[in-house]
Amino acid sequence: MDWYRIANVETLDTPALVVFPERVKENIRAAIAMTGSADRLRPHVKTHKSPDCTRLQLAAGITRFKCATIAEAEMLAIEGAPDVLLAYQPIGPKAERFAQLIRKYPATLFSCLIDNPDAATAMAKTFAGAGLDVPVYLDINVGMDRTGIAPGDEAIQLYQLAAETKGITPVGLHAYDGHIRDADVAERTRKCDEGFAKVEALRESIGAIAGVKAARMTIVAGGSPTFPVHAKRAAIADDGARTPSAPVQCSPGTFVYWDKGYGDGFPDQPFQPAALVVSRVISKRSGTRLCLDLGHKSIAAENELSRRVFFLNGPDLKPIGQSEEHLVVETDAAAMCRVGDVFYGVPYHVCPTVALYDRAVTVEDGRVTGSWKNIARDRVLTI
């Protein structure tokens, strides 16, 4: 039987997000093998948003995590994650919420990003007022051009400001290079190394000016596309020698579930799809058309129509229209399909697809066995 088929699929209401825990475990093992040690990983939890998936990562020896929202940070703390980086600059009410989070979960070491002196000063005032000294990473713009400060004099000045300001303490650099998505591995590596060289140079400059040993300044780098490049980086020891235990922490996120977009774009990576959307035919249209129950509310719709879902058992299904609850597809095999037939789809972008579901149904040994709640899809848990 095909790996994805569910023997008791008649018990599954659709549309549904389903996960395969054994495949998730294999993806986690593959990520650790690529870095050589769980200590090298700081996976982003934005993809799965799940306490259950977090527990699998903790059980595999991963102790450092990255997240994008206060809710994701709280989910990690609830599960006992020792070290959590909020990869965001908490502005306005978020700074106060972050301070509350730190006070509520003292067993977790929390940190966040800064990329602007005014924001850093405001955050520090909030944290100091709460009696906290929060570790911060300088968010460095290496070409993504979304957030971050350019590597150079202004970044050095921001580091010095943070070092001198009560309420925050700079501990490292954060460099997300999500804009590098070349299918050619050599070109992707070249661009990644070119951007990272600027980050390493900045680390050395800060060390020279601030009197900090550069080797002790952690760099959190990359996402899924450049993960294999950063995974191979070696450390710089205090004596200048290269050592295996690098202070470069890799932060992929999609690897746990993987998806069609990254699978097609980066076939050099060993991960396998571990989350699918399951849909049923709900209506037969004219000779070559079917309507499935997979609308905008059930699959990430930011890509153009042909790049939202790929059906494993219907690779010739061509989406031609979608609305909130419906997906119309065209296929020469429509006459052989019946209302109620099941199709198994790999999302092109799994992260925002997961956020559309409050839970993922688990499938083990080919059968529906339970569910994982995606609790961090909510913006607020308790704080």
Tab-separated table of C-alpha atoms in Angstrom:
chain	number	residue	atom	x	y	z
A	1	MET	CA	0.000	0.000	0.000
A	2	ASP	CA	1.213	3.534	-0.709
A	3	TRP	CA	2.728	5.072	2.432
A	4	TYR	CA	0.165	7.855	2.626
A	5	ARG	CA	-3.059	5.848	2.242
A	6	ILE	CA	-5.246	5.587	5.341
A	7	ALA	CA	-6.930	2.221	5.878
A	8	ASN	CA	-9.735	3.674	8.013
A	9	VAL	CA	-10.124	6.874	6.018
A	10	GLU	CA	-13.909	6.528	6.274
A	11	THR	CA	-13.556	7.755	9.890
A	12	LEU	CA	-11.808	10.943	8.795
A	13	ASP	CA	-13.871	14.036	8.094
A	14	THR	CA	-12.415	16.265	5.394
A	15	PRO	CA	-10.753	18.546	4.653
A	16	ALA	CA	-8.183	17.395	7.175
A	17	LEU	CA	-4.556	17.991	7.991
A	18	VAL	CA	-2.850	14.683	8.762
A	19	VAL	CA	0.631	14.027	10.128
A	20	PHE	CA	2.710	10.870	10.143
A	21	PRO	CA	4.694	10.832	13.436
A	22	GLU	CA	7.220	8.228	12.289
A	23	ARG	CA	8.108	10.381	9.305
A	24	VAL	CA	8.409	13.412	11.570
A	25	LYS	CA	10.868	11.481	13.746
A	26	GLU	CA	12.878	10.507	10.678
A	27	ASN	CA	13.074	14.144	9.584
A	28	ILE	CA	14.281	15.170	13.034
A	29	ARG	CA	16.938	12.449	12.973
A	30	ALA	CA	18.044	13.566	9.508
A	31	ALA	CA	18.422	17.186	10.647
A	32	ILE	CA	20.543	16.162	13.625
A	33	ALA	CA	22.681	13.948	11.398
A	34	MET	CA	23.296	16.861	9.026
A	35	THR	CA	24.702	19.059	11.806
A	36	GLY	CA	26.420	16.244	13.666
A	37	SER	CA	24.835	17.196	16.988
A	38	ALA	CA	21.481	18.270	18.386
A	39	ASP	CA	23.359	21.145	20.054
A	40	ARG	CA	23.881	22.716	16.631
A	41	LEU	CA	20.137	23.021	16.032
A	42	ARG	CA	17.740	25.813	16.990
A	43	PRO	CA	14.678	24.745	14.953
A	44	HIS	CA	11.899	27.209	14.223
A	45	VAL	CA	8.496	26.020	15.471
A	46	LYS	CA	6.421	28.211	13.140
A	47	THR	CA	5.806	25.200	10.895
A	48	HIS	CA	4.222	22.779	13.346
A	49	LYS	CA	2.959	24.984	16.231
A	50	SER	CA	2.429	21.747	18.142
A	51	PRO	CA	3.313	20.630	21.683
A	52	ASP	CA	3.467	17.030	20.442
A	53	CYS	CA	6.019	17.818	17.748
A	54	THR	CA	7.972	19.890	20.271
A	55	ARG	CA	8.131	16.861	22.568
A	56	LEU	CA	9.578	14.738	19.762
A	57	GLN	CA	12.317	17.320	19.227
A	58	LEU	CA	13.070	17.514	22.951
A	59	ALA	CA	13.184	13.715	23.145
A	60	ALA	CA	15.744	13.743	20.327
A	61	GLY	CA	18.031	15.962	22.405
A	62	ILE	CA	17.191	19.373	20.912
A	63	THR	CA	17.216	22.023	23.647
A	64	ARG	CA	17.249	25.313	21.713
A	65	PHE	CA	14.306	26.640	19.746
A	66	LYS	CA	13.262	29.638	17.678
A	67	CYS	CA	9.773	31.086	17.259
A	68	ALA	CA	7.954	34.089	15.818
A	69	THR	CA	5.123	34.816	18.268
A	70	ILE	CA	4.571	35.129	22.004
A	71	ALA	CA	2.132	32.206	21.774
A	72	GLU	CA	4.757	29.975	20.143
A	73	ALA	CA	7.240	30.996	22.837
A	74	GLU	CA	4.753	30.130	25.568
A	75	MET	CA	3.977	26.764	23.959
A	76	LEU	CA	7.688	25.953	24.087
A	77	ALA	CA	7.960	27.037	27.719
A	78	ILE	CA	4.942	24.939	28.689
A	79	GLU	CA	6.716	21.916	27.218
A	80	GLY	CA	9.879	22.676	29.181
A	81	ALA	CA	12.094	23.958	26.376
A	82	PRO	CA	15.304	25.186	28.063
A	83	ASP	CA	16.216	27.921	25.551
A	84	VAL	CA	13.818	29.958	23.384
A	85	LEU	CA	14.676	32.742	20.942
A	86	LEU	CA	11.791	34.981	19.898
A	87	ALA	CA	13.003	35.796	16.386
A	88	TYR	CA	11.190	39.100	16.467
A	89	GLN	CA	11.744	42.548	17.881
A	90	PRO	CA	8.912	42.884	20.444
A	91	ILE	CA	7.470	46.375	19.976
A	92	GLY	CA	4.732	48.091	21.977
A	93	PRO	CA	2.500	45.710	23.962
A	94	LYS	CA	4.604	42.728	22.818
A	95	ALA	CA	7.503	43.914	24.975
A	96	GLU	CA	5.314	43.869	28.077
A	97	ARG	CA	3.855	40.497	27.111
A	98	PHE	CA	7.371	39.142	26.622
A	99	ALA	CA	8.363	40.401	30.063
A	100	GLN	CA	5.328	38.663	31.557
A	101	LEU	CA	6.272	35.472	29.736
A	102	ILE	CA	9.803	35.538	31.132
A	103	ARG	CA	8.509	36.045	34.663
A	104	LYS	CA	5.940	33.263	34.349
A	105	TYR	CA	8.383	30.632	33.039
A	106	PRO	CA	11.688	31.156	34.872
A	107	ALA	CA	12.990	27.694	33.907
A	108	THR	CA	13.240	28.762	30.244
A	109	LEU	CA	15.981	31.092	29.032
A	110	PHE	CA	14.265	33.560	26.718
A	111	SER	CA	15.933	35.916	24.251
A	112	CYS	CA	14.778	38.158	21.399
A	113	LEU	CA	16.029	40.283	18.499
A	114	ILE	CA	16.968	43.951	18.115
A	115	ASP	CA	17.767	45.869	14.929
A	116	ASN	CA	17.053	49.478	15.865
A	117	PRO	CA	18.447	51.707	18.644
A	118	ASP	CA	15.102	53.353	19.478
A	119	ALA	CA	13.356	49.987	19.672
A	120	ALA	CA	16.184	48.504	21.735
A	121	THR	CA	16.032	51.396	24.187
A	122	ALA	CA	12.254	51.137	24.565
A	123	MET	CA	12.414	47.370	25.060
A	124	ALA	CA	15.202	47.710	27.603
A	125	LYS	CA	13.154	50.218	29.589
A	126	THR	CA	10.234	47.786	29.751
A	127	PHE	CA	12.455	44.854	30.724
A	128	ALA	CA	14.428	46.799	33.323
A	129	GLY	CA	11.160	48.044	34.808
A	130	ALA	CA	10.169	44.431	35.275
A	131	GLY	CA	13.485	43.657	36.970
A	132	LEU	CA	14.756	41.668	33.974
A	133	ASP	CA	17.951	41.528	31.972
A	134	VAL	CA	17.040	39.942	28.635
A	135	PRO	CA	19.595	38.406	26.247
A	136	VAL	CA	19.290	39.904	22.756
A	137	TYR	CA	20.657	39.001	19.338
A	138	LEU	CA	21.423	41.643	16.743
A	139	ASP	CA	19.238	40.898	13.732
A	140	ILE	CA	21.531	41.307	10.715
A	141	ASN	CA	20.197	42.014	7.228
A	142	VAL	CA	22.161	39.787	4.848
A	143	GLY	CA	19.936	40.391	1.844
A	144	MET	CA	16.442	39.291	2.864
A	145	ASP	CA	15.722	43.005	3.302
A	146	ARG	CA	12.772	42.385	5.584
A	147	THR	CA	14.172	43.162	9.016
A	148	GLY	CA	17.646	43.595	10.406
A	149	ILE	CA	20.457	46.100	10.467
A	150	ALA	CA	23.180	46.113	7.815
A	151	PRO	CA	26.487	44.577	8.929
A	152	GLY	CA	28.782	47.535	9.514
A	153	ASP	CA	29.403	50.508	11.789
A	154	GLU	CA	25.740	51.008	12.733
A	155	ALA	CA	25.494	47.378	13.821
A	156	ILE	CA	28.611	47.768	15.964
A	157	GLN	CA	27.129	50.888	17.546
A	158	LEU	CA	23.873	49.035	18.241
A	159	TYR	CA	25.807	46.240	19.927
A	160	GLN	CA	27.616	48.778	22.101
A	161	LEU	CA	24.334	50.492	22.974
A	162	ALA	CA	22.806	47.182	24.022
A	163	ALA	CA	25.880	46.346	26.106
A	164	GLU	CA	25.597	49.655	27.961
A	165	THR	CA	21.809	49.674	28.445
A	166	LYS	CA	20.164	48.263	31.541
A	167	GLY	CA	17.545	45.618	30.776
A	168	ILE	CA	19.200	43.952	27.763
A	169	THR	CA	22.479	42.136	27.147
A	170	PRO	CA	23.771	41.342	23.629
A	171	VAL	CA	24.779	37.705	23.242
A	172	GLY	CA	25.067	37.118	19.512
A	173	LEU	CA	23.977	37.724	15.947
A	174	HIS	CA	20.957	36.494	14.000
A	175	ALA	CA	21.116	36.216	10.205
A	176	TYR	CA	18.170	34.888	8.225
A	177	ASP	CA	18.938	34.385	4.533
A	178	GLY	CA	15.554	33.157	3.340
A	179	HIS	CA	15.935	35.031	0.060
A	180	ILE	CA	18.546	32.506	-1.129
A	181	ARG	CA	16.568	29.789	-2.894
A	182	ASP	CA	18.699	28.718	-5.850
A	183	ALA	CA	17.997	25.156	-6.967
A	184	ASP	CA	21.647	24.823	-7.960
A	185	VAL	CA	23.468	23.754	-4.787
A	186	ALA	CA	26.766	25.378	-5.771
A	187	GLU	CA	25.110	28.739	-6.443
A	188	ARG	CA	23.054	28.545	-3.258
A	189	THR	CA	26.226	27.765	-1.308
A	190	ARG	CA	28.135	30.632	-2.928
A	191	LYS	CA	25.454	33.189	-2.074
A	192	CYS	CA	25.049	31.830	1.449
A	193	ASP	CA	28.792	31.930	2.137
A	194	GLU	CA	29.027	35.447	0.699
A	195	GLY	CA	26.364	36.726	3.088
A	196	PHE	CA	27.726	34.808	6.047
A	197	ALA	CA	31.226	36.197	5.510
A	198	LYS	CA	29.837	39.659	6.325
A	199	VAL	CA	28.323	38.315	9.531
A	200	GLU	CA	31.614	36.685	10.556
A	201	ALA	CA	33.462	39.921	9.799
A	202	LEU	CA	30.990	41.829	11.958
A	203	ARG	CA	31.498	39.344	14.779
A	204	GLU	CA	35.251	39.914	14.593
A	205	SER	CA	34.823	43.701	14.525
A	206	ILE	CA	32.530	43.683	17.528
A	207	GLY	CA	34.993	41.463	19.351
A	208	ALA	CA	37.863	43.831	18.640
A	209	ILE	CA	35.975	46.982	19.652
A	210	ALA	CA	33.903	45.694	22.546
A	211	GLY	CA	36.595	43.435	23.990
A	212	VAL	CA	34.454	40.342	23.513
A	213	LYS	CA	36.021	37.128	22.253
A	214	ALA	CA	34.391	36.593	18.872
A	215	ALA	CA	34.391	32.829	19.293
A	216	ARG	CA	31.997	33.203	22.217
A	217	MET	CA	29.453	35.223	20.247
A	218	THR	CA	26.789	32.880	18.927
A	219	ILE	CA	25.429	33.221	15.409
A	220	VAL	CA	21.937	31.910	14.682
A	221	ALA	CA	21.855	31.435	10.933
A	222	GLY	CA	19.680	30.426	8.038
A	223	GLY	CA	16.389	28.691	7.427
A	224	SER	CA	15.525	25.577	5.444
A	225	PRO	CA	16.993	26.436	1.999
A	226	THR	CA	20.492	27.227	3.314
A	227	PHE	CA	20.413	24.744	6.180
A	228	PRO	CA	22.818	22.259	4.511
A	229	VAL	CA	25.381	25.050	4.042
A	230	HIS	CA	25.288	26.340	7.606
A	231	ALA	CA	25.174	22.779	8.967
A	232	LYS	CA	28.721	22.215	7.715
A	233	ARG	CA	30.261	25.277	9.351
A	234	ALA	CA	33.039	24.796	11.900
A	235	ALA	CA	33.650	26.819	15.016
A	236	ILE	CA	36.403	29.266	15.817
A	237	ALA	CA	37.928	28.402	19.173
A	238	ASP	CA	39.421	30.986	21.543
A	239	ASP	CA	42.884	30.271	20.153
A	240	GLY	CA	41.729	30.854	16.586
A	241	ALA	CA	41.713	27.182	15.598
A	242	ARG	CA	38.765	25.565	13.867
A	243	THR	CA	36.829	23.101	16.012
A	244	PRO	CA	33.830	20.848	15.338
A	245	SER	CA	31.493	22.367	17.970
A	246	ALA	CA	30.508	25.595	16.227
A	247	PRO	CA	28.748	28.522	17.870
A	248	VAL	CA	26.753	28.676	14.626
A	249	GLN	CA	23.252	27.445	15.419
A	250	CYS	CA	21.081	26.360	12.487
A	251	SER	CA	17.391	27.217	12.515
A	252	PRO	CA	15.390	25.392	9.840
A	253	GLY	CA	11.681	24.953	10.482
A	254	THR	CA	9.922	23.320	7.531
A	255	PHE	CA	12.058	20.169	7.762
A	256	VAL	CA	9.767	18.548	10.347
A	257	TYR	CA	6.841	18.310	7.911
A	258	TRP	CA	8.540	19.296	4.613
A	259	ASP	CA	6.397	20.271	1.633
A	260	LYS	CA	6.115	20.195	-2.145
A	261	GLY	CA	7.666	23.628	-2.639
A	262	TYR	CA	10.881	22.823	-0.802
A	263	GLY	CA	10.898	19.229	-2.013
A	264	ASP	CA	10.916	20.393	-5.623
A	265	GLY	CA	13.261	23.307	-5.009
A	266	PHE	CA	15.845	21.566	-2.853
A	267	PRO	CA	16.062	17.881	-3.796
A	268	ASP	CA	19.536	17.806	-2.214
A	269	GLN	CA	17.919	17.725	1.225
A	270	PRO	CA	16.972	14.331	2.731
A	271	PHE	CA	13.611	15.243	4.233
A	272	GLN	CA	10.314	13.587	3.337
A	273	PRO	CA	6.720	14.864	3.419
A	274	ALA	CA	5.253	14.122	6.840
A	275	ALA	CA	2.063	16.204	6.694
A	276	LEU	CA	-0.698	16.065	4.072
A	277	VAL	CA	-4.122	17.519	3.446
A	278	VAL	CA	-6.848	14.968	2.787
A	279	SER	CA	-9.801	15.986	0.624
A	280	ARG	CA	-12.912	14.398	-0.893
A	281	VAL	CA	-14.767	14.829	-4.137
A	282	ILE	CA	-17.999	16.575	-3.183
A	283	SER	CA	-19.422	17.169	-6.659
A	284	LYS	CA	-18.918	16.086	-10.275
A	285	ARG	CA	-19.161	18.849	-12.805
A	286	SER	CA	-19.004	18.631	-16.597
A	287	GLY	CA	-17.137	15.738	-18.204
A	288	THR	CA	-13.618	16.571	-16.995
A	289	ARG	CA	-14.264	18.533	-13.807
A	290	LEU	CA	-14.515	17.648	-10.151
A	291	CYS	CA	-15.092	19.771	-7.059
A	292	LEU	CA	-13.139	18.979	-3.860
A	293	ASP	CA	-13.670	20.276	-0.334
A	294	LEU	CA	-10.287	22.038	-0.240
A	295	GLY	CA	-10.856	25.774	-0.309
A	296	HIS	CA	-8.811	28.797	0.751
A	297	LYS	CA	-9.605	27.945	4.375
A	298	SER	CA	-7.927	24.544	4.050
A	299	ILE	CA	-4.715	25.082	2.072
A	300	ALA	CA	-2.295	28.011	1.958
A	301	ALA	CA	-3.430	30.203	-0.923
A	302	GLU	CA	-0.611	32.731	-1.263
A	303	ASN	CA	0.853	30.956	-4.304
A	304	GLU	CA	-0.802	31.003	-7.708
A	305	LEU	CA	-3.434	28.314	-8.178
A	306	SER	CA	-1.256	25.613	-9.720
A	307	ARG	CA	1.198	25.799	-6.805
A	308	ARG	CA	-1.005	25.229	-3.763
A	309	VAL	CA	-1.381	21.457	-3.572
A	310	PHE	CA	-0.100	18.363	-5.360
A	311	PHE	CA	-2.223	15.235	-5.131
A	312	LEU	CA	-0.188	12.072	-4.648
A	313	ASN	CA	-2.940	9.825	-5.970
A	314	GLY	CA	-4.079	12.323	-8.590
A	315	PRO	CA	-0.971	13.946	-10.095
A	316	ASP	CA	-2.918	14.908	-13.217
A	317	LEU	CA	-5.521	16.914	-11.281
A	318	LYS	CA	-5.266	20.503	-12.501
A	319	PRO	CA	-6.769	23.165	-10.217
A	320	ILE	CA	-8.777	25.663	-12.257
A	321	GLY	CA	-10.720	27.506	-9.564
A	322	GLN	CA	-10.828	27.908	-5.799
A	323	SER	CA	-13.026	29.689	-3.274
A	324	GLU	CA	-13.356	29.559	0.494
A	325	GLU	CA	-14.647	25.980	0.742
A	326	HIS	CA	-14.200	24.568	-2.773
A	327	LEU	CA	-11.447	23.559	-5.177
A	328	VAL	CA	-12.442	22.826	-8.775
A	329	VAL	CA	-10.015	20.580	-10.658
A	330	GLU	CA	-9.855	19.275	-14.168
A	331	THR	CA	-8.800	15.732	-15.100
A	332	ASP	CA	-9.322	13.343	-17.998
A	333	ALA	CA	-10.057	10.682	-15.375
A	334	ALA	CA	-13.094	12.522	-13.969
A	335	ALA	CA	-15.528	9.977	-15.402
A	336	MET	CA	-13.897	7.239	-13.309
A	337	CYS	CA	-14.166	9.255	-10.072
A	338	ARG	CA	-17.079	9.139	-7.685
A	339	VAL	CA	-18.453	11.622	-5.218
A	340	GLY	CA	-16.749	10.713	-1.942
A	341	ASP	CA	-13.439	9.626	-3.476
A	342	VAL	CA	-10.443	10.648	-1.367
A	343	PHE	CA	-7.381	12.541	-2.554
A	344	TYR	CA	-4.160	12.975	-0.595
A	345	GLY	CA	-2.390	16.289	-1.166
A	346	VAL	CA	1.086	17.597	-0.363
A	347	PRO	CA	0.911	21.340	0.371
A	348	TYR	CA	3.317	23.507	-1.575
A	349	HIS	CA	3.676	25.642	1.565
A	350	VAL	CA	2.972	23.664	4.697
A	351	CYS	CA	3.633	26.361	7.339
A	352	PRO	CA	0.597	28.615	6.658
A	353	THR	CA	-1.436	25.505	5.822
A	354	VAL	CA	-0.922	24.181	9.362
A	355	ALA	CA	-2.081	27.529	10.745
A	356	LEU	CA	-5.492	26.933	9.125
A	357	TYR	CA	-6.183	23.868	11.308
A	358	ASP	CA	-6.694	23.687	15.059
A	359	ARG	CA	-5.346	20.134	15.045
A	360	ALA	CA	-3.538	17.621	12.898
A	361	VAL	CA	-4.854	14.060	12.748
A	362	THR	CA	-2.150	11.467	13.395
A	363	VAL	CA	-1.738	8.457	11.129
A	364	GLU	CA	0.349	5.513	12.337
A	365	ASP	CA	0.712	2.134	10.662
A	366	GLY	CA	-1.732	3.296	8.016
A	367	ARG	CA	-4.556	4.143	10.435
A	368	VAL	CA	-5.960	7.253	12.103
A	369	THR	CA	-4.860	7.074	15.730
A	370	GLY	CA	-5.456	10.466	17.314
A	371	SER	CA	-4.544	14.109	16.881
A	372	TRP	CA	-1.997	16.803	17.697
A	373	LYS	CA	-3.356	20.208	18.627
A	374	ASN	CA	-1.737	23.155	16.875
A	375	ILE	CA	-2.208	25.383	19.906
A	376	ALA	CA	0.276	28.047	18.833
A	377	ARG	CA	-1.792	28.931	15.768
A	378	ASP	CA	-3.572	31.218	18.228
A	379	ARG	CA	-1.928	34.570	18.874
A	380	VAL	CA	-2.522	34.311	22.622
A	381	LEU	CA	-2.370	31.315	24.971
A	382	THR	CA	-2.407	32.762	28.493
A	383	ILE	CA	-0.258	35.891	28.069
